[in-house]
Amino acid sequence: MSVRVRYAPSPTGYQHVGGARTALFNYLFAKKNKGSFILRIEDTDQDRSQESALIPLIESLMWLGLKWDEGLILKKGQLESQGFYGPYRQKNRISIYKEKALELIKKGKAYYCFMNLEEEALQKQQALQQDMSFKVSSPYRDFDLSQSEKKIQDGEPFCIRFKTEKTKQSYQLKDLVRGDVSFPGDSLGDFILIRRDGFPVYNFSCAVDDSLMKISHVFRGEEHLSNSLKQQMIQKALDFKCPQIGHLSIILDKNKKKLSKRTGSKSLDYYRQEGYLASALLNFLALLGWNSKTQQEFFYKEELIEKFNIKGLNSSSAIFDEDKLLWLNEKHLKGQSEEGLMKEIKVFLKNPISDKNLFKKMLSSLKSSFKTLKQSAQLLDLFLTDHFELNPKAKDILKGEKSKSLLTHWIAFLNQKDKDYLSLDDFKEFQKSQKNIKGSLFFKPLRCACIGQPEGVEIKILVELLSKKQLLQRAKVALKYTRKD
Ligand code: GLU
């Protein structure tokens, strides 16, 4: 049997990092098993689906590097279905769900229900008063089909409900991550398949599509456990083959709160804009609920594909640790080729690169201090412009003891050098000449006079990256902030 897995987001807003983790595990499983990874859009919920969310969601996944073999794709700004099992947007499959719902009705596994909302609300209230869990009890469960059809012809609003077996002691579900999961027999009522507005509910369209699209395995969040049970019941009632399902661990933030869109946790795009590399995020997400059973934590995508194994998935909650993400990002930045890094950083730069070779020199000299692309670009921008500003901290430092004398000597030293760029030896020569000014009294004001801030890069690195002209111009600005010793 060929492996076919899917990621099936509902476009209800931005692409949440938790969803991206689900997409990633499905992707890794597909690639590891030489199978297909499919992107299906679940947009039948009229109230929650947002058309405007769709393209950004797809772009985020593309940015992360999860290329799907089949499904809804974005080509030159246009969305199209690609593959044999389309369309891949549920909105465009409504007639299929209606047909399958009718099939279930004919088999006696589903029924038209004409209860109105007030009747349902009343039952809910009664259950609440008796401290019982609510399960609808519809008088139409065993209603004669021809009578139901007559009501429909008369224009009575209806929904279609699944006829859940009432006699079950318990329900079982085989989970690829947790083993056998059991649900109490009284946990399910006759749930809705098709709403009064004619649109299918998520569980129905998802169950139908997973089977029609020949999905072999589904990896999804733990919160879908009871949905999986309903979906398998639907698939069995339709004599469909059920995919094997694995429920991924819950993701918690550092305060042990569930990470979710509702609690305002972050989007994939947020991390992209903050200057995280897709490869670092991918590496980080892969470690949320999976481990390679080794000490290794740094992975590129290809290695993850090679090492990915269901046995490494675990059910205990994973912590979304931003410090670890930053640490991984730093490592991935260090692992980038010069060309690759240049391409990534360029997006974040405010100033143009006028001298490519000098820029390359800057990258190799500064690389070890990079944590994110954004922060790296902020640093590099300080070198790429003739505009010079001092931050408040720098202005304070320059007011300090000996700064005036230091900068006066620095300007004189620069003036007497007949070259465009200083060398490290030149700098050492200057340092020697200032023996009486030591430690931070030497380095901090000088750094302020070079990049406008007292921290950031070692001075001996940065003096080689600014031209003599820039150094002079900046030192003169800085000198104005110093005061007499
Ligand atoms: N559309 C569902 C969601 O976004 C998909 C869940 C699933 O079936 O994996 O939560």
Coordinates of C-alpha atoms and ligand atoms in Angstrom, one line a residue:
M1 CA 0.0 0.0 0.0
S2 CA 1.4 3.4 -0.9
V3 CA 1.8 6.0 1.8
R4 CA -0.4 9.0 1.3
V5 CA -0.7 11.6 4.0
R6 CA -2.2 15.0 4.1
Y7 CA -2.2 18.3 6.0
A8 CA -5.7 19.7 6.0
P9 CA -5.8 23.2 7.5
S10 CA -8.9 25.2 7.9
P11 CA -8.2 28.7 6.7
T12 CA -9.5 30.5 9.8
G13 CA -6.5 32.8 10.2
Y14 CA -2.7 32.7 10.2
Q15 CA -0.7 29.5 10.0
H16 CA -0.1 28.7 13.7
V17 CA 3.2 27.0 14.6
G18 CA 1.3 24.0 16.1
G19 CA -0.4 23.3 12.7
A20 CA 3.0 23.7 11.0
R21 CA 4.3 21.0 13.3
T22 CA 1.5 18.7 12.2
A23 CA 2.2 19.5 8.6
L24 CA 5.9 18.7 9.1
F25 CA 5.3 15.3 10.7
N26 CA 3.0 14.3 7.9
Y27 CA 5.5 15.6 5.4
L28 CA 8.4 13.7 7.0
F29 CA 6.4 10.5 7.2
A30 CA 5.5 10.8 3.5
K31 CA 9.1 11.5 2.4
K32 CA 10.6 8.8 4.6
N33 CA 8.3 6.2 3.1
K34 CA 8.5 7.5 -0.5
G35 CA 4.9 8.4 -0.3
S36 CA 2.8 11.5 -1.2
F37 CA 2.2 14.5 0.9
I38 CA -1.1 16.3 0.1
L39 CA -2.5 19.7 1.0
R40 CA -6.3 19.8 1.4
I41 CA -8.1 22.9 2.4
E42 CA -11.0 22.4 4.8
D43 CA -13.2 25.4 4.3
T44 CA -16.8 24.3 4.7
D45 CA -17.3 26.2 7.9
Q46 CA -18.9 29.3 6.5
D47 CA -18.5 31.3 9.8
R48 CA -14.9 30.6 10.4
S49 CA -13.3 30.2 7.0
Q50 CA -11.6 33.3 5.7
E51 CA -10.8 33.5 2.0
S52 CA -8.1 36.1 2.7
A53 CA -6.3 33.7 5.0
L54 CA -5.7 31.1 2.3
I55 CA -2.9 32.4 0.2
P56 CA -0.8 33.6 3.2
L57 CA -1.3 30.2 4.8
I58 CA 0.0 28.4 1.7
E59 CA 2.9 30.9 1.4
S60 CA 3.9 30.2 5.0
L61 CA 4.0 26.5 4.4
M62 CA 6.0 27.0 1.2
W63 CA 8.4 29.2 3.1
L64 CA 8.9 26.4 5.7
G65 CA 10.0 24.2 2.8
L66 CA 7.2 21.7 2.9
K67 CA 6.6 20.9 -0.7
W68 CA 3.4 19.0 -1.3
D69 CA 3.0 16.5 -4.2
E70 CA -0.7 17.0 -4.6
G71 CA -3.4 19.3 -3.5
L72 CA -4.1 23.0 -3.7
I73 CA -1.1 24.8 -5.1
L74 CA -0.2 28.4 -5.7
K75 CA 1.0 29.1 -9.2
K76 CA 1.8 32.6 -10.2
G77 CA -0.6 34.0 -7.6
Q78 CA -3.4 31.7 -8.7
L79 CA -4.7 28.7 -6.7
E80 CA -5.3 25.4 -8.5
S81 CA -5.9 21.8 -7.6
Q82 CA -3.2 19.5 -8.7
G83 CA -3.6 15.7 -8.6
F84 CA -6.0 12.8 -9.4
Y85 CA -8.2 13.2 -6.3
G86 CA -9.3 16.8 -6.5
P87 CA -10.7 19.2 -6.1
Y88 CA -8.7 19.8 -3.0
R89 CA -10.8 22.5 -1.5
Q90 CA -13.8 21.2 0.4
K91 CA -15.9 24.1 -0.6
N92 CA -15.7 22.7 -4.2
R93 CA -16.7 19.2 -3.1
I94 CA -20.1 19.9 -1.5
S95 CA -22.0 17.7 -4.0
I96 CA -19.8 14.7 -3.0
Y97 CA -20.7 15.1 0.7
K98 CA -24.4 15.3 -0.1
E99 CA -24.2 12.2 -2.2
K100 CA -22.4 10.3 0.6
A101 CA -24.9 11.5 3.2
L102 CA -27.7 10.2 1.0
E103 CA -25.9 6.9 0.8
L104 CA -25.8 6.7 4.6
I105 CA -29.5 7.5 4.8
K106 CA -30.3 4.8 2.3
K107 CA -28.3 2.3 4.4
G108 CA -30.1 3.4 7.5
K109 CA -26.9 4.8 9.0
A110 CA -28.0 8.4 9.0
Y111 CA -31.3 10.2 9.1
Y112 CA -33.0 13.5 8.4
C113 CA -33.6 15.4 11.6
F114 CA -36.2 18.2 11.7
M115 CA -35.7 19.3 15.3
N116 CA -35.4 23.0 15.6
L117 CA -32.8 24.8 17.6
E118 CA -35.2 25.6 20.5
E119 CA -36.0 21.9 20.9
E120 CA -32.4 21.0 20.9
A121 CA -31.7 23.8 23.4
L122 CA -34.4 22.5 25.7
Q123 CA -32.8 19.0 25.7
K124 CA -29.5 20.6 26.5
Q125 CA -30.9 22.5 29.4
Q126 CA -32.6 19.4 30.8
A127 CA -29.4 17.4 30.6
L128 CA -27.7 20.3 32.4
Q129 CA -30.3 20.3 35.2
Q130 CA -29.9 16.6 35.7
D131 CA -26.1 16.9 35.6
M132 CA -25.9 14.6 32.6
S133 CA -23.8 15.0 29.5
F134 CA -25.9 16.2 26.6
K135 CA -26.7 13.8 23.8
V136 CA -29.4 14.7 21.4
S137 CA -32.4 12.5 21.4
S138 CA -34.2 13.0 18.1
P139 CA -37.7 11.8 17.5
Y140 CA -36.7 11.5 13.8
R141 CA -34.1 8.8 14.4
D142 CA -36.4 6.0 13.2
F143 CA -38.8 8.2 11.2
D144 CA -40.1 6.7 8.0
L145 CA -38.0 7.9 5.1
S146 CA -40.9 8.7 2.7
Q147 CA -42.4 10.9 5.5
S148 CA -39.1 12.7 5.9
E149 CA -38.9 13.2 2.1
K150 CA -42.4 14.7 2.2
K151 CA -41.4 17.1 4.9
I152 CA -38.4 18.2 2.8
Q153 CA -40.6 18.8 -0.2
D154 CA -42.7 20.9 2.0
G155 CA -39.7 23.1 2.7
E156 CA -39.0 22.1 6.3
P157 CA -35.5 22.8 7.4
F158 CA -33.5 19.8 8.4
C159 CA -30.0 18.5 9.2
I160 CA -28.6 15.1 8.6
R161 CA -27.5 13.1 11.7
F162 CA -25.3 10.0 12.0
K163 CA -27.1 7.1 13.7
T164 CA -24.7 6.3 16.4
E165 CA -24.9 2.7 17.8
K166 CA -26.6 3.0 21.2
T167 CA -25.6 -0.3 22.7
K168 CA -21.8 0.1 22.8
Q169 CA -20.0 -0.5 26.1
S170 CA -17.0 1.4 24.9
Y171 CA -15.4 2.6 21.7
Q172 CA -11.9 1.7 20.7
L173 CA -9.4 3.5 18.5
K174 CA -6.0 2.3 17.5
D175 CA -3.5 5.2 17.8
L176 CA -0.1 5.0 16.2
V177 CA 1.3 7.0 19.0
R178 CA -0.7 6.0 22.1
G179 CA -1.7 2.4 21.3
D180 CA -5.3 1.4 22.0
V181 CA -7.5 4.3 23.2
S182 CA -10.9 3.6 24.7
F183 CA -13.9 6.0 24.9
P184 CA -16.9 5.3 27.2
G185 CA -19.9 3.9 25.3
D186 CA -22.1 6.8 26.3
S187 CA -19.7 9.5 25.1
L188 CA -21.3 9.9 21.7
G189 CA -24.8 11.0 20.5
D190 CA -26.2 11.3 17.0
F191 CA -23.9 13.9 15.7
I192 CA -24.6 16.1 12.7
L193 CA -23.1 15.3 9.3
I194 CA -24.8 17.9 7.2
R195 CA -25.9 21.2 8.8
R196 CA -29.2 23.0 8.3
D197 CA -27.4 25.3 5.8
G198 CA -26.5 22.3 3.6
F199 CA -22.8 22.4 4.5
P200 CA -21.1 19.3 5.9
V201 CA -19.5 19.5 9.4
Y202 CA -15.7 19.0 9.6
N203 CA -15.9 15.4 10.8
F204 CA -18.0 14.3 7.8
S205 CA -16.2 16.0 5.0
C206 CA -12.8 15.0 6.5
A207 CA -13.8 11.4 6.9
V208 CA -15.2 11.2 3.3
D209 CA -12.2 13.0 1.8
D210 CA -9.6 11.0 3.7
S211 CA -11.1 7.8 2.2
L212 CA -11.8 9.1 -1.3
M213 CA -8.3 10.6 -1.5
K214 CA -6.9 7.2 -0.4
I215 CA -5.1 8.7 2.6
S216 CA -3.2 5.9 4.3
H217 CA -2.1 7.6 7.5
V218 CA -3.2 10.7 9.4
F219 CA -1.0 12.5 12.0
R220 CA -3.0 15.2 13.8
G221 CA -3.1 17.0 17.2
E222 CA -4.3 15.3 20.3
E223 CA -7.3 17.5 20.5
H224 CA -8.7 15.6 17.5
L225 CA -8.9 12.2 19.4
S226 CA -12.7 12.2 19.7
N227 CA -13.0 13.5 16.1
S228 CA -11.0 10.6 14.9
L229 CA -13.4 8.2 16.6
K230 CA -16.4 9.9 14.8
Q231 CA -14.6 9.9 11.5
Q232 CA -13.8 6.2 11.7
M233 CA -17.4 5.5 12.5
I234 CA -18.4 7.4 9.4
Q235 CA -15.9 5.6 7.2
K236 CA -16.9 2.2 8.5
A237 CA -20.6 3.0 7.8
L238 CA -19.7 3.9 4.3
D239 CA -17.6 0.7 3.9
F240 CA -14.5 2.8 3.4
K241 CA -11.0 1.9 4.4
C242 CA -9.9 3.8 7.5
P243 CA -6.5 5.5 7.5
Q244 CA -4.2 4.7 10.4
I245 CA -4.2 7.6 12.8
G246 CA -1.5 9.0 15.2
H247 CA -2.3 11.8 17.6
L248 CA 0.6 14.1 18.3
S249 CA 1.5 15.5 21.7
I250 CA 0.0 18.7 22.9
I251 CA 2.3 21.7 22.7
L252 CA 2.6 23.9 25.8
D253 CA 4.2 27.3 26.3
K254 CA 6.8 27.9 29.0
N255 CA 4.0 28.6 31.5
K256 CA 2.5 25.2 30.7
K257 CA -0.4 26.7 28.9
K258 CA -1.6 25.1 25.7
L259 CA -0.3 26.8 22.7
S260 CA -3.2 27.8 20.5
K261 CA -4.4 30.5 18.3
R262 CA -6.9 31.5 20.9
T263 CA -4.3 32.2 23.5
G264 CA -2.5 34.4 21.0
S265 CA 0.4 32.2 20.3
K266 CA 2.5 33.0 17.3
S267 CA 2.3 32.4 13.7
L268 CA 4.8 30.9 11.4
D269 CA 5.0 34.3 9.7
Y270 CA 5.9 35.9 13.0
Y271 CA 9.1 33.9 13.2
R272 CA 9.9 34.5 9.6
Q273 CA 9.6 38.2 10.1
E274 CA 11.7 38.1 13.3
G275 CA 14.5 36.6 11.2
Y276 CA 14.4 32.9 11.9
L277 CA 15.6 30.6 9.2
A278 CA 13.1 28.2 7.8
S279 CA 15.6 25.4 8.4
A280 CA 15.9 26.3 12.1
L281 CA 12.2 26.5 12.6
L282 CA 11.7 23.2 10.9
N283 CA 14.4 21.6 13.1
F284 CA 12.8 23.1 16.2
L285 CA 9.3 22.0 15.3
A286 CA 10.5 18.4 14.6
L287 CA 11.7 18.1 18.2
L288 CA 8.2 19.0 19.6
G289 CA 6.9 15.5 20.3
W290 CA 9.5 13.5 18.4
N291 CA 13.0 12.5 19.1
S292 CA 15.6 10.6 17.2
K293 CA 16.5 8.5 20.4
T294 CA 20.0 10.0 20.2
Q295 CA 21.5 13.1 21.7
Q296 CA 21.4 14.9 18.4
E297 CA 19.3 18.0 18.2
F298 CA 20.6 19.8 15.2
F299 CA 19.1 18.5 12.0
Y300 CA 18.6 19.6 8.4
K301 CA 15.5 18.6 6.6
E302 CA 17.1 15.8 4.7
E303 CA 18.4 14.2 7.8
L304 CA 15.1 14.5 9.5
I305 CA 13.5 12.6 6.6
E306 CA 16.1 10.0 6.9
K307 CA 15.8 9.6 10.7
F308 CA 12.0 10.1 11.1
N309 CA 10.3 7.2 12.6
I310 CA 6.9 6.7 14.2
K311 CA 8.6 5.1 17.2
G312 CA 10.2 8.5 18.0
L313 CA 6.8 10.2 18.4
N314 CA 5.7 10.5 22.0
S315 CA 2.4 11.4 23.6
S316 CA 3.7 13.5 26.5
S317 CA 3.3 17.2 26.1
A318 CA 6.1 19.2 24.4
I319 CA 7.3 22.6 25.5
F320 CA 7.7 25.4 23.0
D321 CA 10.9 26.9 24.3
E322 CA 11.8 30.1 22.5
D323 CA 15.4 30.1 23.9
K324 CA 16.0 26.7 22.3
L325 CA 14.6 28.0 19.0
L326 CA 17.0 31.0 19.1
W327 CA 19.9 28.6 19.9
L328 CA 19.0 26.4 17.0
N329 CA 18.6 29.5 14.7
E330 CA 22.1 30.6 15.7
K331 CA 23.5 27.2 14.8
H332 CA 21.6 27.2 11.5
L333 CA 22.9 30.6 10.7
K334 CA 26.5 29.5 11.3
G335 CA 25.9 26.5 9.0
Q336 CA 24.8 28.7 6.1
S337 CA 26.9 29.2 3.0
E338 CA 28.1 32.7 2.3
E339 CA 25.8 33.0 -0.7
G340 CA 22.9 31.5 1.1
L341 CA 23.3 33.8 4.1
M342 CA 23.7 36.8 1.9
K343 CA 20.4 36.0 0.1
E344 CA 18.6 35.6 3.4
I345 CA 19.9 38.7 5.1
K346 CA 19.4 41.0 2.1
V347 CA 15.6 40.7 2.7
F348 CA 16.1 42.3 6.1
L349 CA 18.6 45.1 5.2
K350 CA 17.5 48.7 5.0
N351 CA 20.5 49.9 3.2
P352 CA 21.8 48.8 -0.2
I353 CA 25.0 46.7 -0.6
S354 CA 27.3 48.8 -2.7
D355 CA 30.5 46.7 -2.4
K356 CA 29.7 43.0 -2.6
N357 CA 33.2 41.9 -1.6
L358 CA 33.3 44.2 1.4
F359 CA 29.8 42.9 2.4
K360 CA 31.1 39.3 2.2
K361 CA 34.0 40.3 4.5
M362 CA 31.5 41.8 6.9
L363 CA 29.5 38.5 6.9
S364 CA 32.4 36.3 7.6
S365 CA 33.7 38.7 10.3
L366 CA 30.4 39.1 12.0
K367 CA 28.8 35.8 11.5
S368 CA 29.7 34.4 14.9
S369 CA 27.6 37.1 16.6
F370 CA 24.4 36.5 14.5
K371 CA 21.3 35.2 16.3
T372 CA 18.6 36.1 13.9
L373 CA 18.5 37.5 10.4
K374 CA 16.8 40.6 11.6
Q375 CA 19.3 41.3 14.3
S376 CA 22.2 40.5 11.9
A377 CA 20.7 43.0 9.3
Q378 CA 20.4 45.6 12.0
L379 CA 24.0 45.2 12.8
L380 CA 25.1 45.1 9.1
D381 CA 23.0 48.2 8.4
L382 CA 25.2 50.1 10.8
F383 CA 28.1 49.6 8.4
L384 CA 26.3 50.1 5.1
T385 CA 25.3 53.7 5.6
D386 CA 26.9 57.1 5.9
H387 CA 24.1 58.2 8.1
F388 CA 25.3 58.0 11.7
E389 CA 23.3 58.2 14.9
L390 CA 24.2 57.4 18.5
N391 CA 21.8 55.6 20.7
P392 CA 21.0 57.0 24.2
K393 CA 23.3 54.5 25.9
A394 CA 26.1 55.6 23.6
K395 CA 25.5 59.2 24.4
D396 CA 25.8 58.4 28.1
I397 CA 29.0 56.5 27.7
L398 CA 30.6 59.3 25.7
K399 CA 30.0 61.7 28.6
G400 CA 32.3 59.5 30.7
E401 CA 35.8 60.0 31.8
K402 CA 38.6 60.1 29.2
S403 CA 36.3 59.8 26.2
K404 CA 37.1 63.2 24.9
S405 CA 40.9 62.7 25.0
L406 CA 40.4 59.2 23.5
L407 CA 38.4 60.4 20.5
T408 CA 40.6 63.4 19.9
H409 CA 43.6 61.1 19.6
W410 CA 41.6 58.7 17.5
I411 CA 40.7 61.4 15.0
A412 CA 44.3 62.5 14.9
F413 CA 45.4 59.0 14.4
L414 CA 43.0 58.4 11.5
N415 CA 43.9 61.7 9.9
Q416 CA 47.5 60.7 9.7
K417 CA 46.8 57.3 8.0
D418 CA 47.0 57.5 4.3
K419 CA 44.8 54.6 3.4
D420 CA 41.1 53.8 2.7
Y421 CA 40.8 51.0 5.3
L422 CA 42.6 50.4 8.6
S423 CA 44.2 47.0 9.3
L424 CA 44.2 45.2 12.6
D425 CA 47.8 46.2 13.1
D426 CA 46.9 49.8 12.7
F427 CA 44.3 49.4 15.3
K428 CA 46.8 47.7 17.7
E429 CA 49.2 50.6 17.1
F430 CA 46.5 53.0 18.2
Q431 CA 45.6 50.9 21.2
K432 CA 49.3 50.9 22.3
S433 CA 49.4 54.7 22.0
Q434 CA 46.5 54.9 24.5
K435 CA 48.1 52.8 27.2
N436 CA 46.7 55.0 30.0
I437 CA 43.1 54.3 28.9
K438 CA 42.2 50.7 29.7
G439 CA 39.4 48.2 29.4
S440 CA 35.9 49.5 29.0
L441 CA 37.0 53.1 29.1
F442 CA 38.8 52.4 25.9
F443 CA 36.6 50.0 24.1
K444 CA 33.1 51.3 24.8
P445 CA 33.5 55.0 23.7
L446 CA 35.4 53.8 20.7
R447 CA 32.7 51.4 19.8
C448 CA 30.1 54.1 20.2
A449 CA 32.2 56.3 17.9
C450 CA 32.2 53.5 15.2
I451 CA 28.7 52.0 15.3
G452 CA 26.7 54.3 17.6
Q453 CA 26.2 51.8 20.3
P454 CA 28.5 50.6 23.2
E455 CA 27.9 46.8 22.6
G456 CA 27.6 44.5 19.7
V457 CA 30.8 43.6 18.0
E458 CA 34.4 43.5 19.0
I459 CA 36.1 46.7 18.1
K460 CA 39.0 45.0 16.4
I461 CA 36.6 43.4 14.0
L462 CA 34.6 46.4 13.2
V463 CA 37.4 48.9 12.6
E464 CA 38.4 46.9 9.5
L465 CA 34.9 47.0 8.1
L466 CA 34.4 50.8 8.1
S467 CA 36.3 53.0 5.7
K468 CA 38.7 55.6 7.1
K469 CA 36.2 58.2 5.8
Q470 CA 33.3 56.6 7.7
L471 CA 35.4 56.2 10.9
L472 CA 36.5 59.8 10.8
Q473 CA 33.0 61.2 10.1
R474 CA 31.5 59.1 12.9
A475 CA 34.3 59.9 15.4
K476 CA 33.7 63.6 14.8
V477 CA 29.9 63.2 15.5
A478 CA 30.7 61.2 18.7
L479 CA 33.2 63.8 19.9
K480 CA 30.5 66.4 20.2
Y481 CA 28.9 64.3 23.0
T482 CA 32.0 64.0 25.1
R483 CA 32.9 66.5 27.8
K484 CA 36.1 67.9 29.2
D485 CA 37.9 65.6 31.6
Ligands
GLU1 N1 -9.2 21.2 9.3 C1 -8.8 20.6 10.6 C2 -8.1 21.6 11.4 O1 -7.5 22.5 10.9 C3 -7.9 19.4 10.2 C4 -7.7 18.4 11.3 C5 -7.3 17.1 10.8 O2 -8.2 16.4 10.3 O3 -6.2 16.7 10.8 O4 -8.0 21.5 12.6

